[in-house]
Structures are given as structure tokens and as C-alpha cells.
Coordinates of N, CA and C in Angstrom, one line a residue:
M1 N 163.5 -169.2 -74.5 CA 163.4 -168.2 -75.5 C 162.3 -168.5 -76.5
T2 N 161.5 -167.5 -76.7 CA 160.3 -167.6 -77.6 C 160.6 -166.8 -78.8
S3 N 160.3 -167.4 -80.0 CA 160.5 -166.6 -81.2 C 159.2 -166.8 -82.0
S4 N 158.9 -165.8 -82.8 CA 157.7 -166.0 -83.7 C 158.2 -165.5 -85.1
L5 N 157.6 -166.2 -86.1 CA 157.9 -165.8 -87.4 C 156.7 -165.1 -88.0
I6 N 156.9 -164.2 -88.9 CA 155.9 -163.5 -89.5 C 156.0 -163.8 -91.0
F7 N 155.0 -164.4 -91.6 CA 155.0 -164.8 -93.0 C 154.1 -163.8 -93.8
P8 N 154.5 -163.5 -95.0 CA 153.7 -162.7 -95.9 C 152.4 -163.4 -96.3
P9 N 151.4 -162.6 -96.6 CA 150.2 -163.3 -97.0 C 150.4 -164.0 -98.3
V10 N 149.8 -165.2 -98.5 CA 150.0 -165.9 -99.8 C 149.0 -165.4 -100.8
T11 N 149.6 -164.7 -101.8 CA 148.8 -164.1 -102.9 C 149.2 -164.9 -104.2
D12 N 148.4 -164.6 -105.2 CA 148.7 -165.2 -106.5 C 150.1 -164.7 -107.0
Q13 N 150.4 -163.4 -106.7 CA 151.7 -162.9 -107.1 C 152.8 -163.6 -106.4
L14 N 152.7 -163.9 -105.1 CA 153.7 -164.6 -104.4 C 153.9 -166.0 -104.9
L15 N 152.8 -166.7 -105.2 CA 152.9 -168.0 -105.8 C 153.6 -168.0 -107.1
V16 N 153.3 -167.0 -107.9 CA 154.0 -166.9 -109.2 C 155.5 -166.7 -109.0
E17 N 155.9 -165.9 -108.1 CA 157.3 -165.7 -107.8 C 158.0 -166.9 -107.2
V18 N 157.3 -167.7 -106.4 CA 157.9 -168.9 -105.8 C 158.1 -169.9 -106.9
V19 N 157.1 -170.1 -107.8 CA 157.3 -171.0 -108.9 C 158.4 -170.5 -109.9
R20 N 158.5 -169.3 -110.1 CA 159.6 -168.7 -111.0 C 160.9 -169.1 -110.4
R21 N 161.1 -168.9 -109.1 CA 162.4 -169.2 -108.4 C 162.7 -170.7 -108.5
I22 N 161.7 -171.5 -108.3 CA 161.9 -172.9 -108.4 C 162.4 -173.3 -109.8
L23 N 161.7 -172.8 -110.8 CA 162.1 -173.1 -112.2 C 163.4 -172.6 -112.6
T24 N 164.0 -171.6 -112.0 CA 165.3 -171.1 -112.3 C 166.4 -172.0 -111.9
I25 N 166.1 -172.9 -111.0 CA 167.2 -173.9 -110.6 C 166.9 -175.3 -111.0
G26 N 165.7 -175.6 -111.6 CA 165.5 -177.0 -112.0 C 164.2 -177.1 -112.8
S27 N 163.9 -178.3 -113.1 CA 162.6 -178.6 -113.9 C 161.8 -179.7 -113.3
P28 N 161.2 -179.3 -112.1 CA 160.4 -180.4 -111.4 C 159.2 -180.9 -112.3
L29 N 158.9 -182.1 -112.1 CA 157.7 -182.6 -112.7 C 156.4 -182.0 -112.1
K30 N 156.5 -181.8 -110.8 CA 155.4 -181.1 -110.2 C 155.9 -180.4 -108.9
I31 N 155.1 -179.5 -108.5 CA 155.4 -178.7 -107.2 C 154.3 -179.0 -106.3
V32 N 154.6 -179.6 -105.1 CA 153.6 -180.0 -104.1 C 153.5 -179.0 -103.0
L33 N 152.3 -178.5 -102.8 CA 152.1 -177.5 -101.7 C 151.6 -178.3 -100.5
F34 N 151.9 -177.8 -99.3 CA 151.4 -178.4 -98.1 C 150.7 -177.3 -97.2
G35 N 149.8 -177.8 -96.4 CA 149.1 -176.8 -95.5 C 147.8 -176.4 -96.0
S36 N 147.2 -175.4 -95.3 CA 145.9 -175.0 -95.6 C 145.8 -174.3 -97.0
H37 N 146.8 -173.6 -97.5 CA 146.7 -173.0 -98.8 C 146.7 -174.1 -99.9
A38 N 147.3 -175.2 -99.7 CA 147.3 -176.3 -100.6 C 145.9 -176.9 -100.7
R39 N 145.2 -176.8 -99.7 CA 143.8 -177.3 -99.7 C 142.8 -176.3 -100.1
D40 N 143.3 -175.1 -100.5 CA 142.5 -173.9 -100.8 C 141.6 -173.5 -99.7
C41 N 142.1 -173.6 -98.5 CA 141.4 -173.2 -97.3 C 142.4 -172.5 -96.4
P42 N 142.8 -171.3 -96.8 CA 143.9 -170.6 -96.1 C 143.7 -170.2 -94.7
F43 N 142.5 -170.3 -94.2 CA 142.2 -169.9 -92.9 C 141.9 -171.0 -92.0
G44 N 142.2 -172.3 -92.4 CA 142.1 -173.5 -91.6 C 140.7 -173.8 -91.2
Q45 N 139.7 -173.6 -92.0 CA 138.3 -173.9 -91.7 C 138.1 -175.3 -91.6

């Protein structure tokens, strides 16, 4: 069985929403991003 996931594009608005949701449940010292967006290279160059 093959499945594929479709992710929304990572926009500034999406990042703001993700941070908002994290902060509603806790107070992390930092939020660590992984992957190409964390390196500011969203297209894997």
C-alpha cells in the first residue's frame, strides 16, 4: 500500500500559527526547526 502526504506550503503566516499553538500549551526556551526550511533553503538546494 502506497500513501502520500500533502503538506501545506510553509509561509510566515503558517509559522506564526505553529508558534502560537506551541505557546498555548507551554513555554519552551526555544523552538527547533528541522529540514530544509530550518536551513532557509526550502527547495533543498
